Amino acid sequence: MSTLEGKMRGMSLRHALLGLLVDQPASGYDLLKRFDGSLSAVWPATQSQVYTELTKLAGDELIRVWKAGPRGRKEYALTDAGLVELRRWLTETKPTRQRRNDVLLRVFFLGVLSREQGIDYLDGLAATASRELDGLHKLEEETDWDDSDLSVYGRISLEYGLRYTAMRRDWAAWAVDQLTDRPE
Amino acid sequence: MSTLEGKMRGMSLRHALLGLLVDQPASGYDLLKRFDGSLSAVWPATQSQVYTELTKLAGDELIRVWKAGPRGRKEYALTDAGLVELRRWLTETKPTRQRRNDVLLRVFFLGVLSREQGIDYLDGLAATASRELDGLHKLEEETDWDDSDLSVYGRISLEYGLRYTAMRRDWAAWAVDQLTDRPE
DNA sequence: TCCGCCATGTAAGCGGTTACATGATTGT
DNA sequence: ACAATCATGTAACCGCTTACATGGCGGA
């Protein structure tokens, strides 16, 4: 097998996959649906990427083929080494500082446009965030929250989304206000 | 020259460079310092990247060499086409939904660790955000805000940082609270 | 003279996106 | 029979990161 040492900077897709395999074995196809669902808000991944990474993970013996099914289906299960690696990632690697925000980059250069256009842009941001917030509130109501780990930490993640989105809405509205008061 | 049509999905580095060249001509070296400074919080870029992109931008005639200096220094200036492209990006392209948050991805899988370790992680996040917020407040105080575009929109960007960071701090503290109340 | 800064460029590798390609199985 | 879904894999391209490489100029 390959050394497993070496670079390994971000590599969070690996750990997302490992995390999803903790509870039960799953195929690439199964995992993909998880990425299209709840996880897409936090760590999107494409079909191509998932299958490629699963093969690499199996090569590194962090997961292994547990069961084969019809249509070439391969169910992967986490290995002991895989769980160790997941725990290592959670405890020993520090999160990479969140960067690269093209919304804010535009704000930086809004002076190139007219004051009115600048206000339009920020108004649009507020409206988008507002709509997004409605969706999250609906999601919160419609979900049955229990005491399972998934539920507890899922609820905490959702709360982040709620606060983050509300913050963006309020900030954009505040910015519009700042620009409206002031002469061109 | 090249077509300038075709893909062009994100490409925000281009527009960051165009934006920085609006006010005055600058060399790659000058621009790099801007990326290391105020812009690094919003759109980081490396030396390698900046020089490569400047060459491409010149090839597309969105910028042009304005003046040569000692040590092979090349000062670039925005062309009319460059300004048009910047405006187009600001008004006609919609921001890409902000995704991929490895902090939150970890939260998703915190159930793999003990309750205590989970609390430690979230406590760490709160502490980091708190420290970051101090820095931003200091920056706000130390800056002279006037009525220029750069100042107005710079202030709006900073406000985003302040609200975003405070939100993360409060959310993490709230999450710790949620976990502390509840049995393992 | 020599150190530090100014200044630019190239190459390798990686993760992510898009597109292409193929085929088996199930339900109607 | 046929469509929808299940299921996997590969190739090309792009932007970003890291590292390597080179050299001119100014001041102590």
mmCIF file with all atom_site columns, N, CA, C and O in Angstrom, chain B residues 130-180:
data_model
loop_
_atom_site.group_PDB
_atom_site.id
_atom_site.type_symbol
_atom_site.label_atom_id
_atom_site.label_alt_id
_atom_site.label_comp_id
_atom_site.label_asym_id
_atom_site.label_entity_id
_atom_site.label_seq_id
_atom_site.pdbx_PDB_ins_code
_atom_site.Cartn_x
_atom_site.Cartn_y
_atom_site.Cartn_z
_atom_site.occupancy
_atom_site.B_iso_or_equiv
_atom_site.pdbx_formal_charge
_atom_site.auth_seq_id
_atom_site.auth_comp_id
_atom_site.auth_asym_id
_atom_site.auth_atom_id
_atom_site.pdbx_PDB_model_num
ATOM 1   N N  . SER B 1 130 ? -13.170 34.815 19.262 1.00 0.00 ? 130 SER B N  1
ATOM 2   C CA . SER B 1 130 ? -13.087 35.916 20.210 1.00 0.00 ? 130 SER B CA 1
ATOM 3   C C  . SER B 1 130 ? -11.803 36.716 20.011 1.00 0.00 ? 130 SER B C  1
ATOM 4   O O  . SER B 1 130 ? -11.808 37.949 19.982 1.00 0.00 ? 130 SER B O  1
ATOM 5   N N  . ARG B 1 131 ? -10.707 36.006 19.839 1.00 0.00 ? 131 ARG B N  1
ATOM 6   C CA . ARG B 1 131 ? -9.421  36.657 19.591 1.00 0.00 ? 131 ARG B CA 1
ATOM 7   C C  . ARG B 1 131 ? -9.436  37.425 18.270 1.00 0.00 ? 131 ARG B C  1
ATOM 8   O O  . ARG B 1 131 ? -8.960  38.550 18.175 1.00 0.00 ? 131 ARG B O  1
ATOM 9   N N  . GLU B 1 132 ? -10.023 36.796 17.280 1.00 0.00 ? 132 GLU B N  1
ATOM 10  C CA . GLU B 1 132 ? -10.114 37.421 15.961 1.00 0.00 ? 132 GLU B CA 1
ATOM 11  C C  . GLU B 1 132 ? -10.927 38.711 16.029 1.00 0.00 ? 132 GLU B C  1
ATOM 12  O O  . GLU B 1 132 ? -10.596 39.715 15.398 1.00 0.00 ? 132 GLU B O  1
ATOM 13  N N  . LEU B 1 133 ? -11.975 38.651 16.825 1.00 0.00 ? 133 LEU B N  1
ATOM 14  C CA . LEU B 1 133 ? -12.848 39.817 16.965 1.00 0.00 ? 133 LEU B CA 1
ATOM 15  C C  . LEU B 1 133 ? -12.104 40.992 17.604 1.00 0.00 ? 133 LEU B C  1
ATOM 16  O O  . LEU B 1 133 ? -12.274 42.149 17.188 1.00 0.00 ? 133 LEU B O  1
ATOM 17  N N  . ASP B 1 134 ? -11.285 40.684 18.589 1.00 0.00 ? 134 ASP B N  1
ATOM 18  C CA . ASP B 1 134 ? -10.459 41.728 19.197 1.00 0.00 ? 134 ASP B CA 1
ATOM 19  C C  . ASP B 1 134 ? -9.604  42.433 18.149 1.00 0.00 ? 134 ASP B C  1
ATOM 20  O O  . ASP B 1 134 ? -9.512  43.664 18.126 1.00 0.00 ? 134 ASP B O  1
ATOM 21  N N  . GLY B 1 135 ? -8.984  41.629 17.302 1.00 0.00 ? 135 GLY B N  1
ATOM 22  C CA . GLY B 1 135 ? -8.145  42.184 16.245 1.00 0.00 ? 135 GLY B CA 1
ATOM 23  C C  . GLY B 1 135 ? -8.917  43.086 15.304 1.00 0.00 ? 135 GLY B C  1
ATOM 24  O O  . GLY B 1 135 ? -8.432  44.164 14.930 1.00 0.00 ? 135 GLY B O  1
ATOM 25  N N  . LEU B 1 136 ? -10.102 42.675 14.946 1.00 0.00 ? 136 LEU B N  1
ATOM 26  C CA . LEU B 1 136 ? -10.923 43.466 14.034 1.00 0.00 ? 136 LEU B CA 1
ATOM 27  C C  . LEU B 1 136 ? -11.374 44.778 14.674 1.00 0.00 ? 136 LEU B C  1
ATOM 28  O O  . LEU B 1 136 ? -11.410 45.824 14.024 1.00 0.00 ? 136 LEU B O  1
ATOM 29  N N  . HIS B 1 137 ? -11.712 44.706 15.941 1.00 0.00 ? 137 HIS B N  1
ATOM 30  C CA . HIS B 1 137 ? -12.105 45.925 16.647 1.00 0.00 ? 137 HIS B CA 1
ATOM 31  C C  . HIS B 1 137 ? -10.954 46.919 16.705 1.00 0.00 ? 137 HIS B C  1
ATOM 32  O O  . HIS B 1 137 ? -11.145 48.121 16.538 1.00 0.00 ? 137 HIS B O  1
ATOM 33  N N  . LYS B 1 138 ? -9.768  46.374 16.935 1.00 0.00 ? 138 LYS B N  1
ATOM 34  C CA . LYS B 1 138 ? -8.586  47.228 16.970 1.00 0.00 ? 138 LYS B CA 1
ATOM 35  C C  . LYS B 1 138 ? -8.367  47.883 15.602 1.00 0.00 ? 138 LYS B C  1
ATOM 36  O O  . LYS B 1 138 ? -8.107  49.080 15.499 1.00 0.00 ? 138 LYS B O  1
ATOM 37  N N  . LEU B 1 139 ? -8.498  47.080 14.567 1.00 0.00 ? 139 LEU B N  1
ATOM 38  C CA . LEU B 1 139 ? -8.364  47.586 13.202 1.00 0.00 ? 139 LEU B CA 1
ATOM 39  C C  . LEU B 1 139 ? -9.367  48.697 12.914 1.00 0.00 ? 139 LEU B C  1
ATOM 40  O O  . LEU B 1 139 ? -9.038  49.722 12.293 1.00 0.00 ? 139 LEU B O  1
ATOM 41  N N  . GLU B 1 140 ? -10.570 48.504 13.387 1.00 0.00 ? 140 GLU B N  1
ATOM 42  C CA . GLU B 1 140 ? -11.627 49.496 13.159 1.00 0.00 ? 140 GLU B CA 1
ATOM 43  C C  . GLU B 1 140 ? -11.269 50.835 13.814 1.00 0.00 ? 140 GLU B C  1
ATOM 44  O O  . GLU B 1 140 ? -11.411 51.898 13.209 1.00 0.00 ? 140 GLU B O  1
ATOM 45  N N  . GLU B 1 141 ? -10.770 50.733 15.057 1.00 0.00 ? 141 GLU B N  1
ATOM 46  C CA . GLU B 1 141 ? -10.412 51.945 15.789 1.00 0.00 ? 141 GLU B CA 1
ATOM 47  C C  . GLU B 1 141 ? -9.242  52.669 15.147 1.00 0.00 ? 141 GLU B C  1
ATOM 48  O O  . GLU B 1 141 ? -9.230  53.897 15.048 1.00 0.00 ? 141 GLU B O  1
ATOM 49  N N  . GLU B 1 142 ? -8.272  51.891 14.697 1.00 0.00 ? 142 GLU B N  1
ATOM 50  C CA . GLU B 1 142 ? -7.026  52.483 14.212 1.00 0.00 ? 142 GLU B CA 1
ATOM 51  C C  . GLU B 1 142 ? -7.127  53.066 12.800 1.00 0.00 ? 142 GLU B C  1
ATOM 52  O O  . GLU B 1 142 ? -6.226  53.753 12.344 1.00 0.00 ? 142 GLU B O  1
ATOM 53  N N  . THR B 1 143 ? -8.210  52.732 12.110 1.00 0.00 ? 143 THR B N  1
ATOM 54  C CA . THR B 1 143 ? -8.352  53.220 10.739 1.00 0.00 ? 143 THR B CA 1
ATOM 55  C C  . THR B 1 143 ? -9.043  54.580 10.715 1.00 0.00 ? 143 THR B C  1
ATOM 56  O O  . THR B 1 143 ? -9.957  54.842 11.484 1.00 0.00 ? 143 THR B O  1
ATOM 57  N N  . ASP B 1 144 ? -8.527  55.448 9.844  1.00 0.00 ? 144 ASP B N  1
ATOM 58  C CA . ASP B 1 144 ? -9.199  56.736 9.631  1.00 0.00 ? 144 ASP B CA 1
ATOM 59  C C  . ASP B 1 144 ? -10.223 56.578 8.519  1.00 0.00 ? 144 ASP B C  1
ATOM 60  O O  . ASP B 1 144 ? -9.862  56.408 7.355  1.00 0.00 ? 144 ASP B O  1
ATOM 61  N N  . TRP B 1 145 ? -11.485 56.640 8.866  1.00 0.00 ? 145 TRP B N  1
ATOM 62  C CA . TRP B 1 145 ? -12.539 56.480 7.867  1.00 0.00 ? 145 TRP B CA 1
ATOM 63  C C  . TRP B 1 145 ? -12.951 57.835 7.331  1.00 0.00 ? 145 TRP B C  1
ATOM 64  O O  . TRP B 1 145 ? -13.332 58.723 8.079  1.00 0.00 ? 145 TRP B O  1
ATOM 65  N N  . ASP B 1 146 ? -12.861 57.999 6.010  1.00 0.00 ? 146 ASP B N  1
ATOM 66  C CA . ASP B 1 146 ? -13.321 59.246 5.399  1.00 0.00 ? 146 ASP B CA 1
ATOM 67  C C  . ASP B 1 146 ? -14.520 58.967 4.494  1.00 0.00 ? 146 ASP B C  1
ATOM 68  O O  . ASP B 1 146 ? -15.208 57.978 4.678  1.00 0.00 ? 146 ASP B O  1
ATOM 69  N N  . ASP B 1 147 ? -14.756 59.836 3.533  1.00 0.00 ? 147 ASP B N  1
ATOM 70  C CA . ASP B 1 147 ? -15.929 59.660 2.668  1.00 0.00 ? 147 ASP B CA 1
ATOM 71  C C  . ASP B 1 147 ? -15.606 59.076 1.287  1.00 0.00 ? 147 ASP B C  1
ATOM 72  O O  . ASP B 1 147 ? -16.458 59.029 0.408  1.00 0.00 ? 147 ASP B O  1
ATOM 73  N N  . SER B 1 148 ? -14.357 58.627 1.095  1.00 0.00 ? 148 SER B N  1
ATOM 74  C CA . SER B 1 148 ? -13.991 58.047 -0.194 1.00 0.00 ? 148 SER B CA 1
ATOM 75  C C  . SER B 1 148 ? -14.681 56.690 -0.387 1.00 0.00 ? 148 SER B C  1
ATOM 76  O O  . SER B 1 148 ? -15.079 56.044 0.572  1.00 0.00 ? 148 SER B O  1
ATOM 77  N N  . ASP B 1 149 ? -14.811 56.291 -1.644 1.00 0.00 ? 149 ASP B N  1
ATOM 78  C CA . ASP B 1 149 ? -15.411 54.994 -1.959 1.00 0.00 ? 149 ASP B CA 1
ATOM 79  C C  . ASP B 1 149 ? -14.702 53.859 -1.225 1.00 0.00 ? 149 ASP B C  1
ATOM 80  O O  . ASP B 1 149 ? -15.343 52.999 -0.630 1.00 0.00 ? 149 ASP B O  1
ATOM 81  N N  . LEU B 1 150 ? -13.384 53.891 -1.306 1.00 0.00 ? 150 LEU B N  1
ATOM 82  C CA . LEU B 1 150 ? -12.610 52.838 -0.654 1.00 0.00 ? 150 LEU B CA 1
ATOM 83  C C  . LEU B 1 150 ? -12.921 52.745 0.823  1.00 0.00 ? 150 LEU B C  1
ATOM 84  O O  . LEU B 1 150 ? -13.011 51.672 1.407  1.00 0.00 ? 150 LEU B O  1
ATOM 85  N N  . SER B 1 151 ? -13.078 53.906 1.424  1.00 0.00 ? 151 SER B N  1
ATOM 86  C CA . SER B 1 151 ? -13.343 53.963 2.857  1.00 0.00 ? 151 SER B CA 1
ATOM 87  C C  . SER B 1 151 ? -14.757 53.467 3.162  1.00 0.00 ? 151 SER B C  1
ATOM 88  O O  . SER B 1 151 ? -14.964 52.675 4.079  1.00 0.00 ? 151 SER B O  1
ATOM 89  N N  . VAL B 1 152 ? -15.712 53.936 2.382  1.00 0.00 ? 152 VAL B N  1
ATOM 90  C CA . VAL B 1 152 ? -17.113 53.553 2.600  1.00 0.00 ? 152 VAL B CA 1
ATOM 91  C C  . VAL B 1 152 ? -17.299 52.051 2.447  1.00 0.00 ? 152 VAL B C  1
ATOM 92  O O  . VAL B 1 152 ? -17.847 51.384 3.330  1.00 0.00 ? 152 VAL B O  1
ATOM 93  N N  . TYR B 1 153 ? -16.808 51.516 1.320  1.00 0.00 ? 153 TYR B N  1
ATOM 94  C CA . TYR B 1 153 ? -17.008 50.090 1.067  1.00 0.00 ? 153 TYR B CA 1
ATOM 95  C C  . TYR B 1 153 ? -16.051 49.240 1.900  1.00 0.00 ? 153 TYR B C  1
ATOM 96  O O  . TYR B 1 153 ? -16.359 48.099 2.223  1.00 0.00 ? 153 TYR B O  1
ATOM 97  N N  . GLY B 1 154 ? -14.915 49.810 2.233  1.00 0.00 ? 154 GLY B N  1
ATOM 98  C CA . GLY B 1 154 ? -14.009 49.117 3.139  1.00 0.00 ? 154 GLY B CA 1
ATOM 99  C C  . GLY B 1 154 ? -14.637 48.960 4.517  1.00 0.00 ? 154 GLY B C  1
ATOM 100 O O  . GLY B 1 154 ? -14.548 47.899 5.141  1.00 0.00 ? 154 GLY B O  1
ATOM 101 N N  . ARG B 1 155 ? -15.301 50.019 4.953  1.00 0.00 ? 155 ARG B N  1
ATOM 102 C CA . ARG B 1 155 ? -15.980 49.985 6.250  1.00 0.00 ? 155 ARG B CA 1
ATOM 103 C C  . ARG B 1 155 ? -17.107 48.948 6.254  1.00 0.00 ? 155 ARG B C  1
ATOM 104 O O  . ARG B 1 155 ? -17.319 48.232 7.227  1.00 0.00 ? 155 ARG B O  1
ATOM 105 N N  . ILE B 1 156 ? -17.824 48.880 5.148  1.00 0.00 ? 156 ILE B N  1
ATOM 106 C CA . ILE B 1 156 ? -18.911 47.902 5.016  1.00 0.00 ? 156 ILE B CA 1
ATOM 107 C C  . ILE B 1 156 ? -18.365 46.470 5.064  1.00 0.00 ? 156 ILE B C  1
ATOM 108 O O  . ILE B 1 156 ? -18.934 45.588 5.695  1.00 0.00 ? 156 ILE B O  1
ATOM 109 N N  . SER B 1 157 ? -17.228 46.270 4.404  1.00 0.00 ? 157 SER B N  1
ATOM 110 C CA . SER B 1 157 ? -16.592 44.950 4.427  1.00 0.00 ? 157 SER B CA 1
ATOM 111 C C  . SER B 1 157 ? -16.150 44.585 5.837  1.00 0.00 ? 157 SER B C  1
ATOM 112 O O  . SER B 1 157 ? -16.328 43.450 6.286  1.00 0.00 ? 157 SER B O  1
ATOM 113 N N  . LEU B 1 158 ? -15.566 45.559 6.511  1.00 0.00 ? 158 LEU B N  1
ATOM 114 C CA . LEU B 1 158 ? -15.117 45.309 7.881  1.00 0.00 ? 158 LEU B CA 1
ATOM 115 C C  . LEU B 1 158 ? -16.297 44.979 8.784  1.00 0.00 ? 158 LEU B C  1
ATOM 116 O O  . LEU B 1 158 ? -16.215 44.085 9.636  1.00 0.00 ? 158 LEU B O  1
ATOM 117 N N  . GLU B 1 159 ? -17.377 45.692 8.601  1.00 0.00 ? 159 GLU B N  1
ATOM 118 C CA . GLU B 1 159 ? -18.576 45.415 9.389  1.00 0.00 ? 159 GLU B CA 1
ATOM 119 C C  . GLU B 1 159 ? -19.031 43.964 9.211  1.00 0.00 ? 159 GLU B C  1
ATOM 120 O O  . GLU B 1 159 ? -19.471 43.316 10.160 1.00 0.00 ? 159 GLU B O  1
ATOM 121 N N  . TYR B 1 160 ? -18.892 43.494 7.977  1.00 0.00 ? 160 TYR B N  1
ATOM 122 C CA . TYR B 1 160 ? -19.214 42.083 7.710  1.00 0.00 ? 160 TYR B CA 1
ATOM 123 C C  . TYR B 1 160 ? -18.339 41.186 8.580  1.00 0.00 ? 160 TYR B C  1
ATOM 124 O O  . TYR B 1 160 ? -18.826 40.264 9.232  1.00 0.00 ? 160 TYR B O  1
ATOM 125 N N  . GLY B 1 161 ? -17.054 41.470 8.577  1.00 0.00 ? 161 GLY B N  1
ATOM 126 C CA . GLY B 1 161 ? -16.121 40.691 9.387  1.00 0.00 ? 161 GLY B CA 1
ATOM 127 C C  . GLY B 1 161 ? -16.480 40.703 10.857 1.00 0.00 ? 161 GLY B C  1
ATOM 128 O O  . GLY B 1 161 ? -16.433 39.676 11.528 1.00 0.00 ? 161 GLY B O  1
ATOM 129 N N  . LEU B 1 162 ? -16.830 41.876 11.335 1.00 0.00 ? 162 LEU B N  1
ATOM 130 C CA . LEU B 1 162 ? -17.180 42.018 12.752 1.00 0.00 ? 162 LEU B CA 1
ATOM 131 C C  . LEU B 1 162 ? -18.412 41.178 13.096 1.00 0.00 ? 162 LEU B C  1
ATOM 132 O O  . LEU B 1 162 ? -18.419 40.437 14.084 1.00 0.00 ? 162 LEU B O  1
ATOM 133 N N  . ARG B 1 163 ? -19.432 41.299 12.263 1.00 0.00 ? 163 ARG B N  1
ATOM 134 C CA . ARG B 1 163 ? -20.663 40.562 12.536 1.00 0.00 ? 163 ARG B CA 1
ATOM 135 C C  . ARG B 1 163 ? -20.464 39.061 12.370 1.00 0.00 ? 163 ARG B C  1
ATOM 136 O O  . ARG B 1 163 ? -20.980 38.262 13.151 1.00 0.00 ? 163 ARG B O  1
ATOM 137 N N  . TYR B 1 164 ? -19.723 38.689 11.344 1.00 0.00 ? 164 TYR B N  1
ATOM 138 C CA . TYR B 1 164 ? -19.484 37.279 11.059 1.00 0.00 ? 164 TYR B CA 1
ATOM 139 C C  . TYR B 1 164 ? -18.720 36.623 12.217 1.00 0.00 ? 164 TYR B C  1
ATOM 140 O O  . TYR B 1 164 ? -19.062 35.531 12.679 1.00 0.00 ? 164 TYR B O  1
ATOM 141 N N  . THR B 1 165 ? -17.698 37.310 12.674 1.00 0.00 ? 165 THR B N  1
ATOM 142 C CA . THR B 1 165 ? -16.859 36.744 13.723 1.00 0.00 ? 165 THR B CA 1
ATOM 143 C C  . THR B 1 165 ? -17.610 36.666 15.055 1.00 0.00 ? 165 THR B C  1
ATOM 144 O O  . THR B 1 165 ? -17.512 35.664 15.774 1.00 0.00 ? 165 THR B O  1
ATOM 145 N N  . ALA B 1 166 ? -18.363 37.716 15.351 1.00 0.00 ? 166 ALA B N  1
ATOM 146 C CA . ALA B 1 166 ? -19.171 37.705 16.588 1.00 0.00 ? 166 ALA B CA 1
ATOM 147 C C  . ALA B 1 166 ? -20.198 36.574 16.536 1.00 0.00 ? 166 ALA B C  1
ATOM 148 O O  . ALA B 1 166 ? -20.426 35.875 17.528 1.00 0.00 ? 166 ALA B O  1
ATOM 149 N N  . MET B 1 167 ? -20.779 36.383 15.366 1.00 0.00 ? 167 MET B N  1
ATOM 150 C CA . MET B 1 167 ? -21.757 35.323 15.189 1.00 0.00 ? 167 MET B CA 1
ATOM 151 C C  . MET B 1 167 ? -21.142 33.957 15.475 1.00 0.00 ? 167 MET B C  1
ATOM 152 O O  . MET B 1 167 ? -21.729 33.126 16.178 1.00 0.00 ? 167 MET B O  1
ATOM 153 N N  . ARG B 1 168 ? -19.953 33.730 14.936 1.00 0.00 ? 168 ARG B N  1
ATOM 154 C CA . ARG B 1 168 ? -19.299 32.428 15.149 1.00 0.00 ? 168 ARG B CA 1
ATOM 155 C C  . ARG B 1 168 ? -18.962 32.211 16.620 1.00 0.00 ? 168 ARG B C  1
ATOM 156 O O  . ARG B 1 168 ? -19.107 31.109 17.151 1.00 0.00 ? 168 ARG B O  1
ATOM 157 N N  . ARG B 1 169 ? -18.507 33.289 17.269 1.00 0.00 ? 169 ARG B N  1
ATOM 158 C CA . ARG B 1 169 ? -18.187 33.175 18.687 1.00 0.00 ? 169 ARG B CA 1
ATOM 159 C C  . ARG B 1 169 ? -19.431 32.810 19.493 1.00 0.00 ? 169 ARG B C  1
ATOM 160 O O  . ARG B 1 169 ? -19.428 31.876 20.290 1.00 0.00 ? 169 ARG B O  1
ATOM 161 N N  . ASP B 1 170 ? -20.514 33.536 19.237 1.00 0.00 ? 170 ASP B N  1
ATOM 162 C CA . ASP B 1 170 ? -21.742 33.308 19.993 1.00 0.00 ? 170 ASP B CA 1
ATOM 163 C C  . ASP B 1 170 ? -22.348 31.934 19.713 1.00 0.00 ? 170 ASP B C  1
ATOM 164 O O  . ASP B 1 170 ? -22.842 31.268 20.618 1.00 0.00 ? 170 ASP B O  1
ATOM 165 N N  . TRP B 1 171 ? -22.269 31.548 18.446 1.00 0.00 ? 171 TRP B N  1
ATOM 166 C CA . TRP B 1 171 ? -22.812 30.246 18.079 1.00 0.00 ? 171 TRP B CA 1
ATOM 167 C C  . TRP B 1 171 ? -22.048 29.118 18.783 1.00 0.00 ? 171 TRP B C  1
ATOM 168 O O  . TRP B 1 171 ? -22.650 28.184 19.323 1.00 0.00 ? 171 TRP B O  1
ATOM 169 N N  . ALA B 1 172 ? -20.718 29.215 18.779 1.00 0.00 ? 172 ALA B N  1
ATOM 170 C CA . ALA B 1 172 ? -19.903 28.169 19.404 1.00 0.00 ? 172 ALA B CA 1
ATOM 171 C C  . ALA B 1 172 ? -20.191 28.103 20.901 1.00 0.00 ? 172 ALA B C  1
ATOM 172 O O  . ALA B 1 172 ? -20.307 27.010 21.475 1.00 0.00 ? 172 ALA B O  1
ATOM 173 N N  . ALA B 1 173 ? -20.324 29.263 21.510 1.00 0.00 ? 173 ALA B N  1
ATOM 174 C CA . ALA B 1 173 ? -20.634 29.305 22.950 1.00 0.00 ? 173 ALA B CA 1
ATOM 175 C C  . ALA B 1 173 ? -22.011 28.686 23.201 1.00 0.00 ? 173 ALA B C  1
ATOM 176 O O  . ALA B 1 173 ? -22.195 27.918 24.158 1.00 0.00 ? 173 ALA B O  1
ATOM 177 N N  . TRP B 1 174 ? -22.951 28.991 22.357 1.00 0.00 ? 174 TRP B N  1
ATOM 178 C CA . TRP B 1 174 ? -24.294 28.420 22.459 1.00 0.00 ? 174 TRP B CA 1
ATOM 179 C C  . TRP B 1 174 ? -24.242 26.897 22.327 1.00 0.00 ? 174 TRP B C  1
ATOM 180 O O  . TRP B 1 174 ? -24.881 26.170 23.077 1.00 0.00 ? 174 TRP B O  1
ATOM 181 N N  . ALA B 1 175 ? -23.434 26.425 21.366 1.00 0.00 ? 175 ALA B N  1
ATOM 182 C CA . ALA B 1 175 ? -23.322 24.986 21.139 1.00 0.00 ? 175 ALA B CA 1
ATOM 183 C C  . ALA B 1 175 ? -22.726 24.283 22.352 1.00 0.00 ? 175 ALA B C  1
ATOM 184 O O  . ALA B 1 175 ? -23.196 23.212 22.756 1.00 0.00 ? 175 ALA B O  1
ATOM 185 N N  . VAL B 1 176 ? -21.716 24.884 22.943 1.00 0.00 ? 176 VAL B N  1
ATOM 186 C CA . VAL B 1 176 ? -21.114 24.320 24.157 1.00 0.00 ? 176 VAL B CA 1
ATOM 187 C C  . VAL B 1 176 ? -22.176 24.195 25.232 1.00 0.00 ? 176 VAL B C  1
ATOM 188 O O  . VAL B 1 176 ? -22.280 23.172 25.917 1.00 0.00 ? 176 VAL B O  1
ATOM 189 N N  . ASP B 1 177 ? -22.963 25.203 25.343 1.00 0.00 ? 177 ASP B N  1
ATOM 190 C CA . ASP B 1 177 ? -24.053 25.224 26.313 1.00 0.00 ? 177 ASP B CA 1
ATOM 191 C C  . ASP B 1 177 ? -25.043 24.078 26.089 1.00 0.00 ? 177 ASP B C  1
ATOM 192 O O  . ASP B 1 177 ? -25.443 23.390 27.020 1.00 0.00 ? 177 ASP B O  1
ATOM 193 N N  . GLN B 1 178 ? -25.395 23.893 24.839 1.00 0.00 ? 178 GLN B N  1
ATOM 194 C CA . GLN B 1 178 ? -26.317 22.811 24.478 1.00 0.00 ? 178 GLN B CA 1
ATOM 195 C C  . GLN B 1 178 ? -25.772 21.451 24.905 1.00 0.00 ? 178 GLN B C  1
ATOM 196 O O  . GLN B 1 178 ? -26.508 20.610 25.417 1.00 0.00 ? 178 GLN B O  1
ATOM 197 N N  . LEU B 1 179 ? -24.467 21.265 24.672 1.00 0.00 ? 179 LEU B N  1
ATOM 198 C CA . LEU B 1 179 ? -23.855 19.970 24.958 1.00 0.00 ? 179 LEU B CA 1
ATOM 199 C C  . LEU B 1 179 ? -23.626 19.759 26.444 1.00 0.00 ? 179 LEU B C  1
ATOM 200 O O  . LEU B 1 179 ? -23.647 18.633 26.937 1.00 0.00 ? 179 LEU B O  1
ATOM 201 N N  . THR B 1 180 ? -23.394 20.851 27.159 1.00 0.00 ? 180 THR B N  1
ATOM 202 C CA . THR B 1 180 ? -23.099 20.756 28.589 1.00 0.00 ? 180 THR B CA 1
ATOM 203 C C  . THR B 1 180 ? -24.334 20.318 29.372 1.00 0.00 ? 180 THR B C  1
ATOM 204 O O  . THR B 1 180 ? -24.251 19.513 30.297 1.00 0.00 ? 180 THR B O  1
#
